[in-house]
Amino acid sequence: MKFSISLLIGLSLLNFSSASTITRPKAHVPYYSRDAEPTCITPGIVPNITGSQIRNVGVILFQALDMIDVFGPLDPLQILSLTVQQLNLHLIAETLEPVSTAPLAMNKFNSSFFPTIPPTNTFNDDLDLDLLIVPGGPGARNPNLQAVTDYIAKMYPKVKMLMTICTGAGVAARSGVLDEHLATTNKNAWATMKEMGPRVNWVSPARYVIDGKVWSSSGVTSGLDLIFAFIGTFWGAEQSERIASIIEHVPRVATDDPFSKHFNITPTDAQPCP
C-alpha cells in the first residue's frame, strides 16, 4: 500500500537553539596516483550572493526517484528555514498526481514498499526559483523523461544554482545544461551516466563538484556533503557545522571519494583546478 511522506523529518527530536560543533576532517589526500598530471579545468565562478538572497527551492520529482536524493539535502535546509531565515519549498512534477518511488519495471518479489510524494507544483507553473535540485534514482534511466529535461533546460537560465544529486546528473545532462561543465555522479552508474552526457567534463574521483552555478554530487548520501558545502558557502561555516552537528553528520570534503576506487573507475583527465 502506498503512503505519503511528511516533510517534517523528526523535528521534535532536535534542539535547534544550540548544538556543539564537531571536529571536521582535514583536507583529504586523494588515494589514487597518476603517471601524468590531469587536465586542470578552472571551475566557473560561484554566484556572488549570500544566503539571504536564496529563498525559493525547487525539487524535481519523477517516478522511481531515490528518497535520500530528495530528503537528504532538504533536511538541513529545513532546519535552516526554521532557525535562520525564511525558505520556500516547491516539489515540482509533470502533474499534481502523487509521485511514487516504485520502480518502473523490476519488482520480482511483488513488494509494496514504495512511498509517494505529493507535488506542490507542475512544470507549467511560473516559479521564481533560486535553487533547483534534480534527484536521481532508478527512474533517471527512464528514456521517457522529456518533460523533465525540457523543464530543466527552461529553468536553468533563470535559477541562481542547479544542484544534481547522484544519477540526477545524468538527467540534467540529457537536457544539455551540463555541456562543458565539470560534474560528477554515482560511481556505480558511472558508465551509463557518462553516455547521457558525452559533452560533460565528468570528474572522478569526486565526492562532489562545484562549477559556478552547477553543483553536483556523487551517489545518494553524498548529497548531504554537497548541501553542507552549499550552506557553508552561502550562510557560513558556522551554520554548516551547527546543522551538521544537529543531525550528527560529519561532511566529507569534495575529494574524499573511496567509491571511485571501489567501482574501479579510472581517474578522469579532467579535474577542477585548485
Short mmCIF file of C-alpha atoms in Angstrom, two decimals:
data_model
loop_
_atom_site.label_atom_id
_atom_site.label_comp_id
_atom_site.label_asym_id
_atom_site.label_seq_id
_atom_site.Cartn_x
_atom_site.Cartn_y
_atom_site.Cartn_z
CA MET A 1 0.00 0.00 0.00
CA LYS A 2 1.37 3.38 -0.97
CA PHE A 3 1.64 6.20 1.52
CA SER A 4 2.62 9.88 1.58
CA ILE A 5 5.73 11.24 3.26
CA SER A 6 5.73 14.29 5.53
CA LEU A 7 8.48 16.82 5.03
CA LEU A 8 8.76 17.28 8.80
CA ILE A 9 11.63 14.85 9.42
CA GLY A 10 11.74 14.27 13.15
CA LEU A 11 11.96 17.95 14.07
CA SER A 12 10.53 17.35 17.51
CA LEU A 13 13.60 15.32 18.42
CA LEU A 14 16.05 18.08 17.65
CA ASN A 15 17.23 21.04 19.70
CA PHE A 16 17.59 23.83 17.16
CA SER A 17 18.58 26.54 19.58
CA SER A 18 22.11 25.31 20.04
CA ALA A 19 24.38 22.40 19.25
CA SER A 20 28.03 21.90 19.89
CA THR A 21 30.17 21.70 16.80
CA ILE A 22 32.30 18.71 15.95
CA THR A 23 35.79 18.50 14.61
CA ARG A 24 35.86 18.47 10.82
CA PRO A 25 38.21 16.16 8.94
CA LYS A 26 41.30 17.70 7.44
CA ALA A 27 41.55 18.03 3.68
CA HIS A 28 41.62 14.55 2.22
CA VAL A 29 44.59 13.44 0.16
CA PRO A 30 43.31 11.54 -2.90
CA TYR A 31 44.09 7.83 -2.71
CA TYR A 32 44.98 7.43 -6.38
CA SER A 33 48.17 8.09 -8.27
CA ARG A 34 48.71 9.11 -11.88
CA ASP A 35 51.54 8.71 -14.33
CA ALA A 36 50.79 12.14 -15.74
CA GLU A 37 49.20 15.31 -14.48
CA PRO A 38 45.47 15.64 -15.20
CA THR A 39 43.92 18.31 -17.34
CA CYS A 40 43.18 21.16 -14.97
CA ILE A 41 39.93 22.97 -15.75
CA THR A 42 39.15 26.19 -13.91
CA PRO A 43 35.64 25.94 -12.43
CA GLY A 44 33.16 28.71 -13.08
CA ILE A 45 32.76 31.45 -10.50
CA VAL A 46 30.21 30.68 -7.81
CA PRO A 47 27.43 33.32 -7.81
CA ASN A 48 28.41 36.25 -5.61
CA ILE A 49 25.39 36.18 -3.34
CA THR A 50 24.59 35.49 0.30
CA GLY A 51 22.09 33.10 1.80
CA SER A 52 19.61 35.91 2.31
CA GLN A 53 19.24 36.03 -1.48
CA ILE A 54 18.26 32.36 -1.63
CA ARG A 55 14.60 31.94 -0.76
CA ASN A 56 12.86 29.60 -3.20
CA VAL A 57 13.99 26.00 -3.58
CA GLY A 58 12.53 23.60 -6.13
CA VAL A 59 12.93 19.83 -6.33
CA ILE A 60 12.03 17.90 -9.47
CA LEU A 61 10.01 14.74 -8.93
CA PHE A 62 9.69 11.75 -11.27
CA GLN A 63 8.77 8.12 -10.75
CA ALA A 64 11.37 5.81 -9.20
CA LEU A 65 13.47 8.58 -7.72
CA ASP A 66 15.69 7.90 -4.72
CA MET A 67 14.23 9.20 -1.46
CA ILE A 68 17.54 10.22 0.11
CA ASP A 69 18.39 12.20 -3.03
CA VAL A 70 15.35 14.34 -2.22
CA PHE A 71 15.06 14.39 1.56
CA GLY A 72 18.77 14.16 2.38
CA PRO A 73 19.54 17.67 1.10
CA LEU A 74 16.14 19.01 2.20
CA ASP A 75 16.57 18.09 5.87
CA PRO A 76 19.47 20.52 6.57
CA LEU A 77 17.69 23.19 4.52
CA GLN A 78 14.54 22.64 6.56
CA ILE A 79 16.49 23.22 9.77
CA LEU A 80 17.94 26.35 8.18
CA SER A 81 14.42 27.53 7.35
CA LEU A 82 13.36 27.14 10.99
CA THR A 83 16.40 28.67 12.65
CA VAL A 84 17.97 31.20 10.28
CA GLN A 85 15.63 32.60 7.61
CA GLN A 86 12.55 32.00 5.53
CA LEU A 87 12.82 29.40 2.77
CA ASN A 88 10.06 28.20 0.46
CA LEU A 89 9.93 24.68 -0.96
CA HIS A 90 8.34 23.62 -4.26
CA LEU A 91 8.03 19.94 -5.19
CA ILE A 92 7.63 20.01 -8.95
CA ALA A 93 6.38 17.26 -11.26
CA GLU A 94 4.69 16.88 -14.63
CA THR A 95 1.27 16.68 -12.94
CA LEU A 96 -0.09 17.05 -9.42
CA GLU A 97 -0.58 13.29 -9.11
CA PRO A 98 1.47 11.77 -6.26
CA VAL A 99 4.87 10.58 -7.48
CA SER A 100 5.81 7.04 -6.50
CA THR A 101 9.27 5.75 -5.73
CA ALA A 102 8.19 2.39 -7.19
CA PRO A 103 10.41 1.01 -9.93
CA LEU A 104 9.20 1.27 -13.49
CA ALA A 105 9.53 -2.44 -14.17
CA MET A 106 11.51 -4.79 -11.94
CA ASN A 107 9.75 -5.88 -8.74
CA LYS A 108 10.32 -9.64 -8.71
CA PHE A 109 9.20 -10.04 -5.09
CA ASN A 110 5.99 -8.10 -5.72
CA SER A 111 6.90 -5.78 -2.85
CA SER A 112 4.70 -2.96 -1.67
CA PHE A 113 7.29 -0.68 -0.10
CA PHE A 114 7.19 2.46 -2.18
CA PRO A 115 6.13 5.83 -0.71
CA THR A 116 4.50 8.52 -2.78
CA ILE A 117 5.33 12.21 -2.71
CA PRO A 118 2.60 14.77 -3.46
CA PRO A 119 3.86 17.56 -5.74
CA THR A 120 3.06 21.16 -4.91
CA ASN A 121 3.58 22.46 -8.45
CA THR A 122 3.75 21.34 -12.05
CA PHE A 123 6.20 22.13 -14.83
CA ASN A 124 3.64 24.59 -16.22
CA ASP A 125 3.76 26.85 -13.17
CA ASP A 126 5.72 30.08 -13.44
CA LEU A 127 8.04 29.74 -10.46
CA ASP A 128 10.79 32.13 -9.41
CA LEU A 129 13.35 29.63 -8.12
CA ASP A 130 16.78 30.34 -6.68
CA LEU A 131 17.89 26.70 -6.36
CA LEU A 132 16.67 23.77 -8.46
CA ILE A 133 17.54 20.26 -7.24
CA VAL A 134 17.50 17.27 -9.59
CA PRO A 135 17.49 13.92 -7.75
CA GLY A 136 18.46 10.58 -9.19
CA GLY A 137 17.33 7.03 -8.66
CA PRO A 138 16.37 4.12 -10.93
CA GLY A 139 13.94 6.42 -12.74
CA ALA A 140 16.85 8.51 -14.01
CA ARG A 141 17.38 5.79 -16.63
CA ASN A 142 13.82 6.13 -17.93
CA PRO A 143 14.03 7.10 -21.63
CA ASN A 144 10.69 8.92 -21.33
CA LEU A 145 11.75 11.95 -19.29
CA GLN A 146 11.33 14.58 -21.98
CA ALA A 147 9.03 16.71 -19.83
CA VAL A 148 11.63 16.64 -17.05
CA THR A 149 14.60 17.51 -19.25
CA ASP A 150 12.62 20.24 -21.02
CA TYR A 151 11.83 21.79 -17.64
CA ILE A 152 15.47 21.69 -16.56
CA ALA A 153 16.52 23.36 -19.82
CA LYS A 154 13.83 26.02 -19.37
CA MET A 155 14.70 26.80 -15.76
CA TYR A 156 18.48 26.63 -15.94
CA PRO A 157 18.98 30.20 -17.24
CA LYS A 158 16.59 31.51 -14.57
CA VAL A 159 17.88 29.85 -11.40
CA LYS A 160 20.84 31.01 -9.36
CA MET A 161 22.03 27.42 -8.83
CA LEU A 162 21.36 23.98 -10.25
CA MET A 163 22.11 21.05 -7.94
CA THR A 164 22.18 17.43 -9.09
CA ILE A 165 22.23 14.51 -6.66
CA CYS A 166 23.53 11.09 -7.65
CA THR A 167 22.23 10.00 -11.10
CA GLY A 168 20.27 13.23 -11.29
CA ALA A 169 23.39 14.46 -13.08
CA GLY A 170 22.51 12.12 -15.93
CA VAL A 171 19.00 13.57 -16.13
CA ALA A 172 20.37 17.12 -16.20
CA ALA A 173 23.00 16.09 -18.74
CA ARG A 174 20.26 14.85 -21.06
CA SER A 175 18.83 18.38 -21.06
CA GLY A 176 22.15 19.77 -22.32
CA VAL A 177 22.69 22.20 -19.45
CA LEU A 178 25.79 20.39 -18.18
CA ASP A 179 27.63 20.53 -21.50
CA GLU A 180 31.24 21.68 -20.98
CA HIS A 181 30.68 21.90 -17.22
CA LEU A 182 32.56 19.92 -14.61
CA ALA A 183 30.27 17.44 -12.89
CA THR A 184 30.25 14.11 -11.08
CA THR A 185 27.70 11.39 -10.44
CA ASN A 186 27.11 8.00 -8.84
CA LYS A 187 30.17 5.79 -9.42
CA ASN A 188 28.12 2.58 -9.55
CA ALA A 189 26.25 4.09 -12.52
CA TRP A 190 29.29 5.89 -13.95
CA ALA A 191 29.34 4.40 -17.46
CA THR A 192 25.60 4.85 -18.02
CA MET A 193 25.59 8.45 -16.81
CA LYS A 194 28.60 9.36 -18.95
CA GLU A 195 26.72 8.16 -22.00
CA MET A 196 23.89 10.53 -21.13
CA GLY A 197 26.28 13.49 -21.20
CA PRO A 198 29.08 12.95 -23.72
CA ARG A 199 29.94 16.69 -23.67
CA VAL A 200 30.12 16.93 -19.89
CA ASN A 201 33.53 17.13 -18.20
CA TRP A 202 32.89 14.24 -15.83
CA VAL A 203 35.13 14.17 -12.75
CA SER A 204 36.30 11.12 -10.82
CA PRO A 205 37.27 10.72 -8.08
CA ALA A 206 34.99 13.33 -6.55
CA ARG A 207 32.53 13.32 -3.68
CA TYR A 208 31.04 16.44 -5.21
CA VAL A 209 31.99 19.09 -7.75
CA ILE A 210 31.21 22.80 -7.81
CA ASP A 211 31.41 24.57 -11.17
CA GLY A 212 29.88 28.03 -10.99
CA LYS A 213 26.12 27.65 -10.68
CA VAL A 214 26.32 23.88 -11.26
CA TRP A 215 26.67 21.81 -8.08
CA SER A 216 26.78 18.02 -8.48
CA SER A 217 27.22 15.17 -6.02
CA SER A 218 28.28 11.56 -6.35
CA GLY A 219 25.96 8.77 -5.17
CA VAL A 220 22.96 9.19 -2.87
CA THR A 221 24.33 10.12 0.59
CA SER A 222 26.99 12.39 -0.91
CA GLY A 223 24.11 14.81 -1.45
CA LEU A 224 24.40 15.56 2.27
CA ASP A 225 28.05 16.52 1.85
CA LEU A 226 27.14 18.76 -1.08
CA ILE A 227 24.33 20.51 0.77
CA PHE A 228 26.62 21.26 3.72
CA ALA A 229 29.18 22.73 1.31
CA PHE A 230 26.29 24.78 -0.12
CA ILE A 231 25.21 26.01 3.31
CA GLY A 232 28.80 26.80 4.25
CA THR A 233 29.29 28.81 1.06
CA PHE A 234 26.18 30.97 1.36
CA TRP A 235 25.39 31.03 5.10
CA GLY A 236 28.86 30.47 6.52
CA ALA A 237 30.87 27.63 8.05
CA GLU A 238 29.37 28.21 11.50
CA GLN A 239 25.84 27.48 10.28
CA SER A 240 27.01 24.49 8.26
CA GLU A 241 28.80 22.98 11.26
CA ARG A 242 25.90 23.75 13.62
CA ILE A 243 23.35 21.98 11.44
CA ALA A 244 25.69 19.08 10.69
CA SER A 245 26.13 18.63 14.44
CA ILE A 246 22.37 18.63 14.97
CA ILE A 247 21.84 15.75 12.54
CA GLU A 248 25.12 14.08 13.65
CA HIS A 249 26.75 14.02 10.23
CA VAL A 250 30.44 14.62 9.51
CA PRO A 251 30.58 16.06 5.99
CA ARG A 252 33.22 14.69 3.65
CA VAL A 253 35.30 17.06 1.57
CA ALA A 254 35.00 17.20 -2.21
CA THR A 255 37.98 14.95 -2.94
CA ASP A 256 37.07 12.21 -0.43
CA ASP A 257 35.67 9.59 -2.80
CA PRO A 258 36.51 5.97 -1.91
CA PHE A 259 33.82 4.66 -4.24
CA SER A 260 35.71 5.58 -7.39
CA LYS A 261 38.28 3.01 -6.38
CA HIS A 262 35.66 0.56 -5.13
CA PHE A 263 33.93 0.55 -8.52
CA ASN A 264 37.23 0.62 -10.46
CA ILE A 265 36.61 3.99 -12.07
CA THR A 266 39.69 5.25 -13.88
CA PRO A 267 40.58 8.75 -12.64
CA THR A 268 39.45 11.25 -15.24
CA ASP A 269 41.86 13.54 -17.04
CA ALA A 270 39.53 16.47 -16.43
CA GLN A 271 39.91 17.75 -12.86
CA PRO A 272 38.96 21.07 -11.24
CA CYS A 273 41.92 23.39 -10.79
CA PRO A 274 42.68 24.10 -7.11
#
